Amino acid sequence: MTAKDVVYHNAKVWTGLEDPRFVSSFRVRDGRIAELDCQSSMHGSSQVDLGGRFVSPGLIDAHVHLLLGGESLGQVDLSSVGSLDEFEEVIAQAHKDMAPGQWLIATGWSEDGWDSPQSPDRSNLLACGDRPVVCWRMDLHAALVNDAVLQLLSLPEDAILEAQGGRQVRDGDGAPTGLLQEAAAWTYLIPAIPKLPAQQRAQALAAAHRHCLDLGLVAVRSMEYADDVRELFVPARGLGGLRVSIVQLDRTLPLDLDWMVDVPADDWLRVTGCKSFVDGTIG
């Protein structure tokens, strides 16, 4: 036995194996599982009684946006909204609770599960007055904005925008609905949104780490921009025990890959791929 040798017992432990599929105890030595079903060899070991709880191997999420997800934890959550009326109510209440002049950023809405699957438009944001409002759809490939934001954007003519892979949705009369899709959102909207200070972005990344661990995720494969990897992910390597595999995200070709060789790879952080786009998303 070593000082870091601990037996966890009195549990229903799913091993992920065919045989044995379940055990009631396991030994951890120096941070790794060293033995299963060790009831007969517990003497002299540090012991933790799990009180009959279910134990599973840690989960891995193969596609997340860890930094964006961390920032969204501090934004207005629209993921549980079930109708246009509820959408309006949540946004209006968030507006009332915010300081004047502050941007209202919300995320997570999807009309697909609403009673009437109709996309919201800028009329659903009127309660916010002249406050800039951005409501990201759950897939992050589209955003609804209000007039205050549209006035800040220098969107090109529709034909040029569509050639760039984006779209400004219009109603039957040709007026903008406030819905920006693909490159319209990424190329023109994102640069207009005030970027959080570096310290707050680092805090958002830390919050994302904690959130993943709370959900049983021990490793993620995260789509991230090169600058964010260098400035935030590398200093946070191993933060809280979450393993991160980085896929470089870029929306322009050709991709800049040279920087990857300067990121040392270990169990906590490594660059494993790259991602770009040739068209949009089904949503």
GROMACS .gro file of C-alpha atoms in nm:
model
  283
    1MET     CA    1   0.000   0.000   0.000
    2THR     CA    2   0.115   0.354  -0.075
    3ALA     CA    3  -0.005   0.685   0.069
    4LYS     CA    4  -0.216   0.728  -0.243
    5ASP     CA    5  -0.372   0.380  -0.229
    6VAL     CA    6  -0.749   0.401  -0.166
    7VAL     CA    7  -1.024   0.137  -0.189
    8TYR     CA    8  -1.375   0.255  -0.278
    9HIS     CA    9  -1.643   0.004  -0.179
   10ASN     CA   10  -2.015  -0.052  -0.123
   11ALA     CA   11  -2.111   0.066  -0.472
   12LYS     CA   12  -2.256  -0.059  -0.800
   13VAL     CA   13  -1.965   0.002  -1.032
   14TRP     CA   14  -2.015  -0.029  -1.408
   15THR     CA   15  -1.676  -0.128  -1.547
   16GLY     CA   16  -1.748  -0.085  -1.919
   17LEU     CA   17  -1.622  -0.443  -1.966
   18GLU     CA   18  -1.812  -0.753  -2.073
   19ASP     CA   19  -1.681  -0.947  -1.773
   20PRO     CA   20  -1.709  -0.836  -1.503
   21ARG     CA   21  -1.973  -0.583  -1.606
   22PHE     CA   22  -2.041  -0.473  -1.248
   23VAL     CA   23  -1.830  -0.486  -0.932
   24SER     CA   24  -1.884  -0.351  -0.582
   25SER     CA   25  -1.538  -0.207  -0.516
   26PHE     CA   26  -1.220  -0.083  -0.681
   27ARG     CA   27  -0.874   0.031  -0.580
   28VAL     CA   28  -0.717   0.359  -0.692
   29ARG     CA   29  -0.339   0.385  -0.679
   30ASP     CA   30  -0.157   0.705  -0.771
   31GLY     CA   31  -0.464   0.839  -0.951
   32ARG     CA   32  -0.533   0.525  -1.158
   33ILE     CA   33  -0.764   0.227  -1.109
   34ALA     CA   34  -0.535  -0.060  -1.008
   35GLU     CA   35  -0.780  -0.333  -0.908
   36LEU     CA   36  -1.147  -0.427  -0.940
   37ASP     CA   37  -1.357  -0.618  -0.687
   38CYS     CA   38  -1.100  -0.591  -0.408
   39GLN     CA   39  -1.321  -0.672  -0.109
   40SER     CA   40  -1.081  -0.946   0.002
   41SER     CA   41  -0.773  -0.721  -0.005
   42MET     CA   42  -0.902  -0.411   0.175
   43HIS     CA   43  -0.709  -0.464   0.499
   44GLY     CA   44  -0.457  -0.189   0.560
   45SER     CA   45  -0.593   0.033   0.281
   46SER     CA   46  -0.757   0.370   0.312
   47GLN     CA   47  -1.127   0.310   0.248
   48VAL     CA   48  -1.420   0.516   0.119
   49ASP     CA   49  -1.774   0.382   0.163
   50LEU     CA   50  -1.981   0.500  -0.137
   51GLY     CA   51  -2.311   0.417   0.030
   52GLY     CA   52  -2.450   0.203  -0.252
   53ARG     CA   53  -2.406   0.471  -0.518
   54PHE     CA   54  -2.373   0.397  -0.890
   55VAL     CA   55  -2.024   0.457  -1.030
   56SER     CA   56  -1.939   0.488  -1.398
   57PRO     CA   57  -1.617   0.546  -1.590
   58GLY     CA   58  -1.573   0.912  -1.678
   59LEU     CA   59  -1.741   1.027  -1.997
   60ILE     CA   60  -1.579   1.190  -2.301
   61ASP     CA   61  -1.759   1.448  -2.518
   62ALA     CA   62  -1.615   1.437  -2.869
   63HIS     CA   63  -1.740   1.779  -2.986
   64VAL     CA   64  -1.772   2.085  -2.765
   65HIS     CA   65  -1.683   2.454  -2.778
   66LEU     CA   66  -1.539   2.480  -2.430
   67LEU     CA   67  -1.464   2.853  -2.418
   68LEU     CA   68  -1.793   2.953  -2.581
   69GLY     CA   69  -1.972   2.716  -2.347
   70GLY     CA   70  -1.805   2.873  -2.047
   71GLU     CA   71  -1.902   3.222  -2.163
   72SER     CA   72  -2.260   3.104  -2.219
   73LEU     CA   73  -2.285   3.005  -1.851
   74GLY     CA   74  -2.290   3.379  -1.777
   75GLN     CA   75  -2.540   3.461  -2.051
   76VAL     CA   76  -2.919   3.440  -2.072
   77ASP     CA   77  -3.019   3.074  -2.109
   78LEU     CA   78  -3.288   3.015  -2.372
   79SER     CA   79  -3.245   2.638  -2.398
   80SER     CA   80  -3.563   2.558  -2.201
   81VAL     CA   81  -3.784   2.814  -2.378
   82GLY     CA   82  -4.083   2.642  -2.537
   83SER     CA   83  -4.263   2.913  -2.733
   84LEU     CA   84  -4.231   3.259  -2.886
   85ASP     CA   85  -4.424   3.409  -2.595
   86GLU     CA   86  -4.185   3.254  -2.344
   87PHE     CA   87  -3.890   3.368  -2.555
   88GLU     CA   88  -4.015   3.727  -2.530
   89GLU     CA   89  -4.079   3.699  -2.156
   90VAL     CA   90  -3.731   3.567  -2.076
   91ILE     CA   91  -3.561   3.835  -2.286
   92ALA     CA   92  -3.777   4.113  -2.140
   93GLN     CA   93  -3.702   4.004  -1.782
   94ALA     CA   94  -3.329   3.981  -1.854
   95HIS     CA   95  -3.342   4.335  -1.995
   96LYS     CA   96  -3.503   4.464  -1.677
   97ASP     CA   97  -3.234   4.302  -1.463
   98MET     CA   98  -2.938   4.447  -1.657
   99ALA     CA   99  -2.757   4.778  -1.625
  100PRO     CA  100  -2.826   5.036  -1.898
  101GLY     CA  101  -2.601   5.015  -2.203
  102GLN     CA  102  -2.488   4.660  -2.138
  103TRP     CA  103  -2.520   4.415  -2.427
  104LEU     CA  104  -2.774   4.138  -2.371
  105ILE     CA  105  -2.627   3.811  -2.499
  106ALA     CA  106  -2.848   3.502  -2.493
  107THR     CA  107  -2.798   3.153  -2.627
  108GLY     CA  108  -2.965   2.817  -2.675
  109TRP     CA  109  -3.300   2.883  -2.846
  110SER     CA  110  -3.440   2.645  -3.105
  111GLU     CA  111  -3.780   2.676  -3.263
  112ASP     CA  112  -3.782   2.305  -3.351
  113GLY     CA  113  -3.928   2.205  -3.014
  114TRP     CA  114  -4.174   2.492  -2.979
  115ASP     CA  115  -4.550   2.452  -2.989
  116SER     CA  116  -4.544   2.651  -3.313
  117PRO     CA  117  -4.203   2.606  -3.481
  118GLN     CA  118  -4.170   2.964  -3.602
  119SER     CA  119  -3.834   3.139  -3.578
  120PRO     CA  120  -3.829   3.457  -3.368
  121ASP     CA  121  -3.760   3.790  -3.534
  122ARG     CA  122  -3.655   4.135  -3.420
  123SER     CA  123  -4.014   4.221  -3.320
  124ASN     CA  124  -3.972   3.972  -3.036
  125LEU     CA  125  -3.690   4.188  -2.896
  126LEU     CA  126  -3.877   4.520  -2.883
  127ALA     CA  127  -3.900   4.514  -2.502
  128CYS     CA  128  -3.524   4.581  -2.488
  129GLY     CA  129  -3.553   4.923  -2.653
  130ASP     CA  130  -3.217   5.050  -2.777
  131ARG     CA  131  -3.011   4.794  -2.581
  132PRO     CA  132  -2.800   4.580  -2.820
  133VAL     CA  133  -2.938   4.224  -2.813
  134VAL     CA  134  -2.788   3.906  -2.961
  135CYS     CA  135  -2.966   3.572  -2.926
  136TRP     CA  136  -2.764   3.277  -3.055
  137ARG     CA  137  -2.948   2.974  -3.184
  138MET     CA  138  -2.853   2.646  -3.014
  139ASP     CA  139  -2.627   2.540  -3.306
  140LEU     CA  140  -2.436   2.873  -3.302
  141HIS     CA  141  -2.477   2.898  -3.680
  142ALA     CA  142  -2.744   3.169  -3.657
  143ALA     CA  143  -2.818   3.466  -3.433
  144LEU     CA  144  -3.119   3.691  -3.388
  145VAL     CA  145  -3.033   4.058  -3.331
  146ASN     CA  146  -3.238   4.372  -3.278
  147ASP     CA  147  -3.230   4.705  -3.462
  148ALA     CA  148  -2.968   4.845  -3.223
  149VAL     CA  149  -2.725   4.578  -3.341
  150LEU     CA  150  -2.823   4.589  -3.710
  151GLN     CA  151  -2.737   4.959  -3.713
  152LEU     CA  152  -2.383   4.877  -3.598
  153LEU     CA  153  -2.316   4.622  -3.872
  154SER     CA  154  -2.188   4.698  -4.220
  155LEU     CA  155  -2.351   4.406  -4.397
  156PRO     CA  156  -2.289   4.387  -4.773
  157GLU     CA  157  -2.559   4.341  -5.034
  158ASP     CA  158  -2.741   4.009  -5.013
  159ALA     CA  159  -2.576   3.864  -5.324
  160ILE     CA  160  -2.227   3.942  -5.191
  161LEU     CA  161  -2.315   3.808  -4.847
  162GLU     CA  162  -2.450   3.484  -4.990
  163ALA     CA  163  -2.135   3.445  -5.202
  164GLN     CA  164  -1.942   3.466  -4.874
  165GLY     CA  165  -2.153   3.185  -4.726
  166GLY     CA  166  -2.395   3.395  -4.522
  167ARG     CA  167  -2.749   3.521  -4.528
  168GLN     CA  168  -2.950   3.806  -4.380
  169VAL     CA  169  -3.302   3.665  -4.357
  170ARG     CA  170  -3.576   3.896  -4.488
  171ASP     CA  171  -3.954   3.890  -4.459
  172GLY     CA  172  -4.206   3.891  -4.743
  173ASP     CA  173  -4.166   4.267  -4.786
  174GLY     CA  174  -3.788   4.246  -4.807
  175ALA     CA  175  -3.723   4.392  -4.461
  176PRO     CA  176  -3.458   4.228  -4.238
  177THR     CA  177  -3.604   3.994  -3.976
  178GLY     CA  178  -3.294   4.030  -3.758
  179LEU     CA  179  -3.189   3.669  -3.820
  180LEU     CA  180  -2.829   3.636  -3.938
  181GLN     CA  181  -2.709   3.300  -4.064
  182GLU     CA  182  -2.361   3.152  -4.104
  183ALA     CA  183  -2.106   3.408  -4.233
  184ALA     CA  184  -2.348   3.695  -4.168
  185ALA     CA  185  -2.320   3.612  -3.798
  186TRP     CA  186  -1.959   3.497  -3.780
  187THR     CA  187  -1.792   3.744  -4.013
  188TYR     CA  188  -1.992   4.059  -3.935
  189LEU     CA  189  -2.169   4.015  -3.603
  190ILE     CA  190  -1.901   3.858  -3.382
  191PRO     CA  191  -1.643   4.136  -3.438
  192ALA     CA  192  -1.906   4.392  -3.334
  193ILE     CA  193  -1.980   4.225  -3.000
  194PRO     CA  194  -1.761   4.365  -2.719
  195LYS     CA  195  -1.509   4.099  -2.624
  196LEU     CA  196  -1.485   4.003  -2.258
  197PRO     CA  197  -1.162   4.109  -2.083
  198ALA     CA  198  -0.893   3.840  -2.070
  199GLN     CA  199  -0.950   3.776  -1.700
  200GLN     CA  200  -1.322   3.716  -1.750
  201ARG     CA  201  -1.252   3.484  -2.043
  202ALA     CA  202  -1.011   3.286  -1.827
  203GLN     CA  203  -1.280   3.267  -1.559
  204ALA     CA  204  -1.530   3.147  -1.820
  205LEU     CA  205  -1.291   2.870  -1.925
  206ALA     CA  206  -1.248   2.767  -1.562
  207ALA     CA  207  -1.626   2.761  -1.521
  208ALA     CA  208  -1.654   2.540  -1.830
  209HIS     CA  209  -1.402   2.297  -1.681
  210ARG     CA  210  -1.599   2.276  -1.356
  211HIS     CA  211  -1.930   2.236  -1.542
  212CYS     CA  212  -1.795   1.945  -1.746
  213LEU     CA  213  -1.657   1.769  -1.439
  214ASP     CA  214  -1.990   1.818  -1.256
  215LEU     CA  215  -2.161   1.635  -1.543
  216GLY     CA  216  -1.918   1.342  -1.527
  217LEU     CA  217  -1.709   1.450  -1.826
  218VAL     CA  218  -1.338   1.384  -1.771
  219ALA     CA  219  -1.222   1.467  -2.125
  220VAL     CA  220  -1.348   1.675  -2.417
  221ARG     CA  221  -1.256   1.741  -2.777
  222SER     CA  222  -1.299   2.115  -2.815
  223MET     CA  223  -1.320   2.336  -3.126
  224GLU     CA  224  -1.114   2.648  -3.054
  225TYR     CA  225  -0.941   2.936  -3.231
  226ALA     CA  226  -0.559   2.938  -3.235
  227ASP     CA  227  -0.523   3.264  -3.040
  228ASP     CA  228  -0.752   3.134  -2.765
  229VAL     CA  229  -0.551   2.812  -2.739
  230ARG     CA  230  -0.227   3.003  -2.693
  231GLU     CA  231  -0.362   3.273  -2.461
  232LEU     CA  232  -0.608   3.074  -2.248
  233PHE     CA  233  -0.590   2.698  -2.290
  234VAL     CA  234  -0.216   2.654  -2.258
  235PRO     CA  235  -0.196   2.850  -1.927
  236ALA     CA  236  -0.499   2.650  -1.800
  237ARG     CA  237  -0.346   2.312  -1.886
  238GLY     CA  238  -0.469   2.049  -1.639
  239LEU     CA  239  -0.706   2.292  -1.470
  240GLY     CA  240  -0.924   2.098  -1.227
  241GLY     CA  241  -0.846   1.763  -1.388
  242LEU     CA  242  -1.020   1.797  -1.727
  243ARG     CA  243  -0.836   1.653  -2.030
  244VAL     CA  244  -0.872   1.866  -2.344
  245SER     CA  245  -0.808   1.764  -2.703
  246ILE     CA  246  -0.800   2.074  -2.923
  247VAL     CA  247  -0.932   2.095  -3.277
  248GLN     CA  248  -0.830   2.422  -3.439
  249LEU     CA  249  -1.138   2.609  -3.558
  250ASP     CA  250  -1.107   2.850  -3.848
  251ARG     CA  251  -1.348   2.989  -4.104
  252THR     CA  252  -1.095   3.097  -4.362
  253LEU     CA  253  -0.878   2.891  -4.594
  254PRO     CA  254  -0.596   2.801  -4.609
  255LEU     CA  255  -0.558   2.709  -4.242
  256ASP     CA  256  -0.255   2.828  -4.047
  257LEU     CA  257  -0.115   2.511  -3.891
  258ASP     CA  258   0.242   2.613  -3.810
  259TRP     CA  259   0.162   2.726  -3.455
  260MET     CA  260   0.055   2.375  -3.353
  261VAL     CA  261   0.413   2.248  -3.323
  262ASP     CA  262   0.476   2.495  -3.040
  263VAL     CA  263   0.200   2.349  -2.821
  264PRO     CA  264   0.353   2.067  -2.613
  265ALA     CA  265   0.131   1.759  -2.590
  266ASP     CA  266   0.062   1.575  -2.267
  267ASP     CA  267  -0.227   1.396  -2.094
  268TRP     CA  268  -0.401   1.726  -2.018
  269LEU     CA  269  -0.380   1.920  -2.342
  270ARG     CA  270  -0.292   1.838  -2.701
  271VAL     CA  271  -0.383   1.960  -3.050
  272THR     CA  272  -0.532   1.675  -3.250
  273GLY     CA  273  -0.700   1.822  -3.557
  274CYS     CA  274  -0.843   2.117  -3.744
  275LYS     CA  275  -1.187   2.221  -3.863
  276SER     CA  276  -1.310   2.457  -4.129
  277PHE     CA  277  -1.625   2.499  -4.340
  278VAL     CA  278  -1.722   2.460  -4.703
  279ASP     CA  279  -2.094   2.518  -4.644
  280GLY     CA  280  -2.345   2.564  -4.363
  281THR     CA  281  -2.536   2.348  -4.120
  282ILE     CA  282  -2.867   2.168  -4.167
  283GLY     CA  283  -3.036   2.390  -3.906
   0.00000   0.00000   0.00000
